[in-house]
Coordinates of C-alpha atoms in Angstrom, one line a residue:
M1 CA -2.6 28.0 14.2
N2 CA -2.7 24.5 12.8
L3 CA -2.1 23.1 9.4
K4 CA -5.7 22.9 8.2
T5 CA -6.4 26.5 9.3
A6 CA -3.2 27.9 7.7
Y7 CA -3.9 26.2 4.4
E8 CA -7.6 26.7 4.2
P9 CA -7.2 29.6 1.7
F10 CA -5.3 27.3 -0.6
F11 CA -6.1 23.6 -0.4
K12 CA -7.1 20.8 2.0
I13 CA -4.4 19.2 4.1
G14 CA -4.9 15.5 4.7
A15 CA -3.2 12.4 6.0
A16 CA -3.4 8.7 5.2
I17 CA -4.4 6.6 8.3
S18 CA -4.1 2.9 9.0
R19 CA -6.3 0.6 11.0
W20 CA -3.8 1.1 13.9
N21 CA -4.1 4.8 13.7
L22 CA -7.9 4.5 13.6
H23 CA -8.0 2.5 16.8
T24 CA -5.4 4.7 18.6
P25 CA -7.2 7.7 20.3
A26 CA -4.2 10.0 20.3
H27 CA -3.6 9.5 16.6
M28 CA -7.2 10.3 15.8
A29 CA -7.0 13.4 18.0
L30 CA -3.9 14.5 16.0
L31 CA -5.9 13.9 12.8
K32 CA -8.9 16.0 14.0
E33 CA -6.8 18.9 15.2
Q34 CA -4.4 19.3 12.2
F35 CA -6.1 17.9 9.1
N36 CA -9.4 18.4 7.2
S37 CA -9.1 15.4 4.9
F38 CA -7.9 11.9 5.1
T39 CA -7.3 8.8 3.1
C40 CA -7.6 5.1 4.1
E41 CA -4.1 3.9 3.6
N42 CA -4.8 0.3 2.8
D43 CA -8.2 -1.0 3.6
M44 CA -10.1 0.4 0.7
K45 CA -8.0 -1.1 -2.1
P46 CA -9.5 -3.8 -4.4
M47 CA -8.5 -6.8 -2.4
Y48 CA -10.4 -5.6 0.6
Y49 CA -13.7 -5.1 -1.4
L50 CA -13.6 -8.3 -3.4
D51 CA -15.0 -11.1 -1.2
G52 CA -12.7 -14.0 -2.0
K53 CA -14.6 -16.6 0.1
E54 CA -18.0 -15.9 -1.4
N55 CA -16.8 -15.5 -5.0
K56 CA -14.8 -18.7 -4.9
A57 CA -17.6 -20.7 -3.2
H58 CA -20.3 -19.6 -5.8
P59 CA -18.4 -18.5 -8.9
Q60 CA -21.3 -19.0 -11.3
E61 CA -23.6 -16.9 -9.2
H62 CA -21.1 -14.0 -9.1
D63 CA -19.4 -14.6 -12.5
L64 CA -20.3 -11.2 -13.9
S65 CA -21.0 -9.3 -10.7
P66 CA -18.4 -10.1 -8.1
A67 CA -19.5 -10.3 -4.5
L68 CA -18.2 -7.4 -2.4
T69 CA -17.6 -6.9 1.3
F70 CA -17.2 -3.6 3.1
Q71 CA -16.2 -4.7 6.6
D72 CA -12.7 -3.1 6.3
A73 CA -13.9 0.1 4.8
V74 CA -16.8 0.8 7.1
P75 CA -14.9 1.9 10.2
Y76 CA -13.1 4.6 8.2
L77 CA -16.3 5.8 6.6
E78 CA -18.1 5.9 10.0
F79 CA -15.3 7.9 11.5
A80 CA -15.4 10.4 8.6
K81 CA -19.2 10.7 8.9
E82 CA -19.2 11.1 12.7
N83 CA -16.4 13.7 12.7
G84 CA -17.3 15.6 9.5
I85 CA -13.9 15.0 7.9
P86 CA -14.1 14.4 4.1
M87 CA -12.2 11.4 2.6
R88 CA -10.3 10.7 -0.6
G89 CA -11.2 7.2 -1.9
H90 CA -8.1 5.1 -2.6
T91 CA -8.3 3.2 -4.9
L92 CA -10.6 1.4 -7.4
V93 CA -8.3 0.0 -10.0
W94 CA -4.7 -1.0 -9.2
H95 CA -2.3 -3.7 -10.5
N96 CA -1.2 -4.4 -6.9
Q97 CA -3.4 -5.6 -4.1
T98 CA -6.0 -6.9 -6.5
P99 CA -6.4 -10.7 -6.2
K100 CA -5.3 -12.8 -9.2
W101 CA -8.4 -14.9 -9.0
F102 CA -10.5 -11.9 -10.0
F103 CA -9.1 -12.1 -13.5
H104 CA -9.7 -15.9 -14.0
E105 CA -12.6 -17.9 -15.2
N106 CA -14.8 -19.1 -12.3
Y107 CA -12.5 -17.0 -10.0
N108 CA -10.1 -19.9 -10.1
E109 CA -6.4 -19.3 -10.7
A110 CA -6.0 -22.8 -12.1
M111 CA -8.3 -21.9 -15.0
P112 CA -7.6 -19.6 -18.0
L113 CA -7.9 -15.8 -17.7
A114 CA -11.5 -14.5 -18.3
D115 CA -12.2 -13.0 -21.7
R116 CA -12.5 -9.2 -22.3
E117 CA -16.3 -9.0 -22.2
T118 CA -16.4 -10.9 -18.9
M119 CA -13.8 -8.7 -17.4
L120 CA -15.4 -5.4 -18.6
T121 CA -18.7 -6.5 -17.0
R122 CA -17.0 -7.5 -13.8
L123 CA -15.2 -4.2 -13.7
E124 CA -18.3 -2.2 -14.2
N125 CA -20.3 -4.1 -11.6
Y126 CA -17.4 -3.9 -9.1
I127 CA -17.1 -0.1 -9.5
R128 CA -20.9 0.3 -9.4
G129 CA -21.1 -1.8 -6.2
V130 CA -18.4 0.1 -4.4
L131 CA -19.7 3.6 -5.4
S132 CA -23.3 2.7 -4.7
F133 CA -22.6 1.3 -1.2
V134 CA -20.5 4.4 -0.2
Q135 CA -22.9 7.0 -1.7
E136 CA -26.1 5.3 -0.4
N137 CA -24.7 4.8 3.1
Y138 CA -22.2 7.6 3.5
P139 CA -23.4 10.5 1.2
D140 CA -21.0 13.4 0.8
V141 CA -18.3 11.6 2.8
I142 CA -15.9 10.9 -0.1
Y143 CA -15.0 14.0 -2.2
A144 CA -12.5 12.4 -4.6
W145 CA -11.7 8.9 -5.9
D146 CA -8.4 7.6 -7.3
V147 CA -10.1 5.7 -10.1
V148 CA -7.0 4.2 -11.6
N149 CA -3.6 3.9 -9.9
E150 CA -0.2 3.5 -11.5
A151 CA -1.1 2.3 -15.0
I152 CA 2.2 3.5 -16.5
D153 CA 5.5 1.7 -16.2
E154 CA 8.7 1.4 -18.2
G155 CA 7.7 3.7 -21.0
D156 CA 4.2 2.3 -21.7
F157 CA 1.1 0.9 -20.1
R158 CA 2.1 -1.4 -17.2
K159 CA 1.9 -5.1 -18.1
S160 CA -0.8 -5.9 -15.6
L161 CA -3.6 -8.3 -15.6
W162 CA -6.0 -5.4 -16.2
L163 CA -4.1 -4.7 -19.5
K164 CA -3.8 -8.4 -20.4
T165 CA -7.5 -9.2 -20.0
M166 CA -9.1 -6.0 -21.2
G167 CA -6.6 -4.1 -23.4
R168 CA -5.1 -0.6 -23.4
D169 CA -8.5 1.0 -23.0
F170 CA -9.1 -0.4 -19.6
V171 CA -8.2 3.0 -18.1
I172 CA -10.9 4.7 -20.2
K173 CA -13.4 2.0 -19.4
A174 CA -12.8 2.3 -15.7
F175 CA -13.3 6.0 -15.8
E176 CA -16.4 5.6 -17.9
F177 CA -17.9 3.3 -15.3
A178 CA -16.8 5.6 -12.4
R179 CA -18.4 8.6 -14.1
K180 CA -21.6 6.6 -14.8
Y181 CA -22.1 5.7 -11.1
A182 CA -20.3 8.5 -9.1
D183 CA -22.1 11.4 -7.6
P184 CA -21.5 14.4 -9.9
K185 CA -20.0 16.3 -7.0
V186 CA -17.2 13.7 -6.6
A187 CA -13.9 14.3 -8.4
L188 CA -12.3 11.5 -10.4
F189 CA -8.5 11.2 -10.4
Y190 CA -5.8 9.4 -12.1
N191 CA -3.0 8.7 -9.6
D192 CA 0.7 7.8 -10.1
Y193 CA 4.2 8.0 -8.7
E194 CA 7.4 9.6 -10.1
T195 CA 5.1 12.0 -12.1
A196 CA 7.8 14.6 -12.4
L197 CA 10.0 12.4 -14.7
E198 CA 9.9 13.8 -18.2
W199 CA 9.1 10.6 -20.0
K200 CA 6.4 9.6 -17.5
R201 CA 4.8 13.0 -17.3
D202 CA 4.5 13.3 -21.1
L203 CA 3.2 9.7 -21.4
I204 CA 0.5 10.3 -18.7
I205 CA -0.6 13.5 -20.3
K206 CA -0.7 12.1 -23.9
E207 CA -2.1 8.5 -23.3
I208 CA -4.2 9.0 -20.2
L209 CA -5.2 12.6 -19.2
I210 CA -5.9 14.1 -22.6
P211 CA -8.0 11.1 -23.9
L212 CA -9.9 11.1 -20.6
K213 CA -10.4 14.9 -20.6
E214 CA -11.7 14.8 -24.2
R215 CA -14.4 12.4 -23.1
G216 CA -15.2 14.4 -20.0
L217 CA -14.2 11.5 -17.7
V218 CA -11.4 12.9 -15.5
D219 CA -11.3 15.8 -13.0
G220 CA -7.8 15.6 -11.6
M221 CA -4.3 14.4 -11.6
G222 CA -2.9 12.8 -8.5
M223 CA 0.9 13.3 -8.0
Q224 CA 1.8 10.7 -5.3
S225 CA 5.1 12.5 -4.4
H226 CA 7.0 9.8 -2.5
L227 CA 10.1 12.0 -2.5
L228 CA 13.8 11.6 -1.6
M229 CA 16.2 14.2 -0.1
D230 CA 17.9 14.6 -3.5
H231 CA 15.1 13.5 -5.9
P232 CA 13.3 14.8 -7.8
D233 CA 14.8 18.1 -8.8
F234 CA 12.2 20.7 -7.7
A235 CA 12.5 22.6 -10.9
E236 CA 11.3 19.4 -12.8
Y237 CA 8.6 18.8 -10.2
E238 CA 7.3 22.4 -10.5
K239 CA 7.4 22.1 -14.3
A240 CA 5.3 18.9 -14.2
L241 CA 2.9 20.5 -11.7
H242 CA 2.3 23.3 -14.1
M243 CA 1.9 21.1 -17.1
Y244 CA -0.8 19.0 -15.3
G245 CA -2.4 22.2 -14.2
Q246 CA -2.4 23.6 -17.7
L247 CA -4.8 20.8 -18.7
G248 CA -7.5 22.5 -16.7
L249 CA -7.6 19.7 -14.1
Q250 CA -7.3 19.8 -10.4
V251 CA -4.0 18.6 -9.1
Q252 CA -3.7 16.8 -5.7
I253 CA -0.5 15.7 -4.0
T254 CA -1.9 12.4 -2.8
E255 CA 0.8 10.4 -1.0
L256 CA 3.4 12.9 0.3
D257 CA 6.4 11.8 2.3
L258 CA 10.1 12.5 2.1
H259 CA 12.4 9.5 2.8
N260 CA 15.2 10.3 5.2
P261 CA 17.0 7.6 7.1
D262 CA 19.1 10.0 9.2
P263 CA 17.4 11.3 12.4
S264 CA 20.2 13.7 13.3
E265 CA 19.3 17.3 14.0
E266 CA 21.0 18.6 10.9
S267 CA 19.3 16.1 8.7
M268 CA 15.9 16.9 10.1
H269 CA 16.7 20.6 9.5
Q270 CA 17.4 19.7 5.8
L271 CA 14.1 17.8 5.8
A272 CA 12.3 20.9 7.0
L273 CA 13.9 23.0 4.3
R274 CA 13.0 20.6 1.6
Y275 CA 9.4 20.5 2.8
R276 CA 9.3 24.3 3.0
K277 CA 10.5 24.6 -0.6
L278 CA 7.9 22.1 -1.8
F279 CA 5.0 23.9 -0.2
E280 CA 6.3 27.2 -1.5
I281 CA 6.0 25.7 -5.0
L282 CA 2.5 24.5 -4.3
V283 CA 1.2 27.7 -2.9
E284 CA 2.8 29.8 -5.6
A285 CA 1.2 27.6 -8.3
K286 CA -2.2 28.1 -6.6
K287 CA -1.8 31.9 -6.2
K288 CA -0.6 32.4 -9.8
D289 CA -3.1 30.0 -11.4
K290 CA -0.4 27.8 -12.7
A291 CA -2.1 24.7 -11.2
N292 CA -5.3 24.3 -9.3
V293 CA -3.9 22.4 -6.3
T294 CA -6.9 21.3 -4.2
A295 CA -5.5 18.9 -1.6
V296 CA -2.2 17.7 -0.2
T297 CA -2.2 14.4 1.6
F298 CA 0.7 13.2 3.8
W299 CA 1.2 9.4 3.6
N300 CA 0.6 8.7 7.2
L301 CA 0.6 10.6 10.5
L302 CA 3.9 9.7 12.2
D303 CA 7.4 8.6 11.3
E304 CA 6.9 5.5 13.4
N305 CA 4.1 4.1 11.2
S306 CA 5.4 5.2 7.8
W307 CA 5.3 2.4 5.2
L308 CA 8.8 3.6 4.1
S309 CA 10.7 1.8 6.8
G310 CA 9.4 -1.5 5.6
F311 CA 9.6 -0.7 1.9
R312 CA 13.2 0.8 2.1
R313 CA 14.4 -1.7 4.7
E314 CA 15.8 1.0 6.8
T315 CA 14.2 3.2 9.4
S316 CA 12.8 6.3 7.8
Y317 CA 11.9 9.7 9.4
P318 CA 9.8 11.2 6.6
L319 CA 6.9 13.1 8.1
L320 CA 6.0 16.1 10.2
F321 CA 5.2 14.3 13.4
H322 CA 6.8 11.6 15.5
G323 CA 6.8 9.8 18.8
K324 CA 3.8 10.8 20.9
C325 CA 2.4 13.0 18.1
E326 CA 5.2 15.6 18.6
A327 CA 5.7 18.2 16.0
K328 CA 9.1 18.2 14.2
E329 CA 10.9 21.2 12.7
A330 CA 9.4 20.2 9.3
Y331 CA 5.9 20.9 10.8
Y332 CA 6.8 24.5 11.6
A333 CA 8.6 24.9 8.2
V334 CA 5.4 23.9 6.4
L335 CA 3.3 26.2 8.6
K336 CA 5.5 29.2 7.9
V337 CA 4.7 29.0 4.2
A338 CA 1.0 29.8 4.8
A339 CA 1.0 31.6 8.2
D340 CA 2.7 34.6 9.7
E341 CA 5.3 34.1 12.4
D342 CA 3.2 35.7 15.1
E343 CA 0.4 33.2 14.4
I344 CA 2.5 30.2 15.0
D345 CA 2.9 28.8 18.5
E346 CA 4.5 25.6 19.8
W347 CA 2.1 22.8 19.2
Q348 CA 1.6 19.9 21.6
L349 CA -1.1 17.3 21.6
K350 CA -3.0 17.0 24.9
A351 CA -3.2 13.3 25.6
E352 CA -2.6 10.7 28.3
D353 CA -0.3 7.7 27.9
K354 CA -3.2 5.4 27.6
D355 CA -4.4 7.3 24.5
F356 CA -1.4 6.0 22.6
E357 CA -2.6 2.4 23.0
A358 CA -4.7 0.8 20.3
V359 CA -8.2 0.0 21.6
G360 CA -11.0 -2.0 20.0
M361 CA -8.8 -3.5 17.3
P362 CA -10.6 -6.5 15.8
E363 CA -9.1 -9.8 16.9
E364 CA -7.9 -10.7 13.5
R365 CA -6.1 -7.4 13.2
K366 CA -4.0 -7.7 16.3
E367 CA -0.2 -7.9 16.1
R368 CA 1.6 -11.0 15.1
N369 CA 4.4 -11.6 17.6
S370 CA 5.4 -15.2 17.8
M371 CA 6.8 -18.1 15.7
Q372 CA 3.3 -19.5 15.6
D373 CA 2.2 -16.3 13.9
V374 CA 5.0 -16.7 11.3
Y375 CA 4.0 -20.3 10.7
D376 CA 0.3 -19.4 10.4
F377 CA 1.0 -16.6 7.9
L378 CA 3.1 -18.8 5.7
K379 CA 0.6 -21.6 5.9
E380 CA -2.2 -19.2 4.9
C381 CA -0.1 -17.9 1.9
G382 CA 0.4 -21.4 0.5
V383 CA 3.2 -20.2 -1.6
Y384 CA 6.2 -18.1 -0.5
Y385 CA 9.6 -17.4 -2.0
L386 CA 12.9 -18.7 -0.7
A387 CA 16.1 -17.0 -1.6
T388 CA 19.5 -18.7 -1.3
V389 CA 23.0 -17.8 -2.5
E390 CA 25.1 -19.6 -5.1
G391 CA 28.6 -18.1 -5.1
D392 CA 27.9 -14.4 -5.7
Q393 CA 24.5 -15.0 -7.4
P394 CA 21.2 -14.9 -5.5
R395 CA 18.7 -17.6 -6.3
V396 CA 14.9 -17.4 -5.7
R397 CA 12.2 -19.9 -6.2
P398 CA 8.6 -20.6 -5.0
F399 CA 8.2 -22.9 -2.0
G400 CA 5.1 -24.3 -0.3
T401 CA 6.1 -26.4 2.7
I402 CA 6.2 -25.1 6.3
D403 CA 6.1 -27.0 9.6
L404 CA 6.5 -26.4 13.3
F405 CA 8.2 -29.3 15.1
E406 CA 9.7 -29.3 18.6
G407 CA 9.7 -25.5 18.7
K408 CA 11.4 -24.9 15.4
L409 CA 10.2 -23.7 12.0
Y410 CA 11.0 -26.1 9.2
I411 CA 10.9 -26.3 5.4
Q412 CA 11.3 -29.4 3.2
T413 CA 13.1 -30.1 -0.1
G414 CA 15.0 -32.9 -1.9
K415 CA 18.7 -33.4 -1.4
I416 CA 19.2 -33.8 -5.2
K417 CA 17.9 -30.3 -5.8
E418 CA 20.1 -27.3 -6.4
V419 CA 18.6 -25.4 -3.4
S420 CA 19.8 -28.2 -1.1
K421 CA 23.3 -27.9 -2.5
Q422 CA 23.3 -24.1 -2.1
L423 CA 22.1 -24.3 1.5
Q424 CA 24.8 -26.8 2.4
A425 CA 27.5 -24.5 0.9
N426 CA 25.9 -21.4 2.5
P427 CA 23.1 -21.9 5.0
K428 CA 22.0 -18.2 4.9
A429 CA 18.5 -17.9 3.4
E430 CA 15.5 -15.6 3.3
I431 CA 11.8 -16.1 2.9
C432 CA 9.4 -13.5 1.5
A433 CA 5.6 -13.8 1.4
F434 CA 2.6 -11.5 0.9
A435 CA -1.0 -11.7 1.9
D436 CA -3.9 -9.3 2.8
G437 CA -1.8 -6.2 2.6
T438 CA 1.0 -7.6 4.8
W439 CA 4.4 -9.0 3.7
L440 CA 6.7 -11.2 5.7
R441 CA 10.4 -11.6 5.5
V442 CA 12.2 -14.4 7.4
A443 CA 16.0 -14.2 7.4
G444 CA 18.4 -16.7 9.1
K445 CA 20.3 -19.9 8.7
L446 CA 18.6 -23.1 7.5
I447 CA 20.0 -26.1 9.3
R448 CA 19.5 -29.7 8.1
D449 CA 17.8 -32.1 10.5
D450 CA 18.4 -35.7 9.4
R451 CA 16.2 -37.3 12.1
I452 CA 13.4 -39.5 10.8
E453 CA 11.0 -38.0 13.3
A454 CA 11.4 -34.5 11.8
K455 CA 11.0 -35.8 8.3
A456 CA 7.9 -37.9 9.2
H457 CA 6.3 -34.9 10.9
M458 CA 6.7 -32.7 7.8
L459 CA 5.3 -35.5 5.5
E460 CA 2.3 -35.9 7.8
A461 CA 1.6 -32.2 7.3
Y462 CA 1.8 -32.6 3.5
P463 CA 0.5 -36.1 2.7
H464 CA 0.7 -35.6 -1.1
L465 CA 4.5 -35.4 -0.8
K466 CA 4.5 -39.1 0.3
A467 CA 4.2 -40.0 -3.4
M468 CA 7.7 -38.5 -3.9
Y469 CA 9.4 -38.7 -0.5
S470 CA 9.5 -40.9 2.6
A471 CA 11.0 -40.3 6.0
E472 CA 13.5 -43.2 5.5
D473 CA 14.8 -42.4 2.0
D474 CA 18.2 -40.7 1.3
N475 CA 16.6 -37.8 -0.6
T476 CA 14.1 -36.2 1.8
E477 CA 15.5 -33.2 3.5
V478 CA 14.0 -31.0 6.2
L479 CA 15.7 -27.9 7.5
Y480 CA 14.9 -25.5 10.4
F481 CA 15.6 -21.8 10.9
Q482 CA 18.3 -20.9 13.3
D483 CA 19.1 -17.3 14.5
A484 CA 16.2 -16.1 12.5
T485 CA 14.5 -12.7 12.3
A486 CA 10.9 -12.5 11.0
T487 CA 9.5 -9.1 10.1
F488 CA 5.9 -8.3 9.4
S489 CA 5.4 -5.1 7.4
S490 CA 2.4 -3.5 5.8
F491 CA 1.2 -0.2 4.2
G492 CA -1.0 0.2 7.3
G493 CA 1.1 0.0 10.4
P494 CA 4.6 -0.2 11.9
A495 CA 6.8 -3.2 11.2
R496 CA 6.8 -6.0 13.8
T497 CA 9.8 -8.3 14.5
V498 CA 9.9 -11.9 15.8
Q499 CA 13.2 -13.6 16.6
F500 CA 13.7 -17.3 17.0

């Protein structure tokens, strides 16, 4: 008995997969054996559809209808089509991982934000383009779309660029466009996190779900369900589940994981018990018509590639499988909710060692594992954020200089600046940067190098700085990282560490 068979009478069982999973044969064997639904974890978010190079090169041509690219989405859609596994589409509209340039005149961040009518037209053509491509080339592959993701924050609509450029009805407009172009068989969902919190639950129902339902625009509520071992209280979770269900909408658990940084046997036993209680709530709601739960999606396949370890900055053990696709106690706990004891046997994936190695990964998607990769990433970002310490107060500011010289990674500033004084008092510093779904942290000590050669090399890399600095003056300062650890993390794969 596997998960998808046990839960077939109740709801689909799915998992989010990353590009690393997609190119690892053993991981895909696990998906096919245990799950009957999947979600693309990262590569079908707005930044991967919107073709930055083309839109910026020809802004007038694409002003009202942004150029799109599907190179990142196609491998997942092909896999779904070839293996007959339906997909959830995630996500069309999100405040995160949508490039800022999309909201500006001429797709240029140096120019003002585009006006409402321009943005509404861009939004409609963007949604039309994505849905048309998927439905024309991969009919019946996607059964549900997260149309809008995480529009609520701090007691009101999130102060996002969607809100700023289009107004509070951007959610309704997005659903209008999705309903206009989506296949009638495809369910349209609003998706959010912490949906069991009373204030958030009530606000979502009042400001989003009821207005959408009255217009016939929404089919379901997505409860992300990134849970903790002690949060939320399951009584509140169950109450929220029933309240969403009472609206007559489908409810899907869309991003399920349970953060637990303790891999001990007792802690994993407690993880199993908490998972079992959750699935008892879901099955009971389905049986008693308290909520029409139609799918549950775990947010990734294995502990080792959960996004939580990067997000929480501590190793997390939040899922049902780990290692070489080995089932944890939590797997059997979930199975026991829907299957009889005599139907459950010990599960083991039949795979060879080579099947756990990624194959066919596009060159640009391969792992970053050197100081050169750290430099390339920061150079590509253009702007990163440097954190220093002043007494007991952290200080953060944007930076833009990065250089490789004599095997060391350098930054540049002026000695008269506060950041210089802070680093001389305490050389510990950290850099954070984000691009294309990956974020980088570099932590270490920044050591001043007063050599003219080091300063000159930096200024050659950034000629415009020569108007303010010279290699011979008393103000130019370059510093290199010592005893540094650089960590690449993403929503779509395990963290990778470089030390130098």
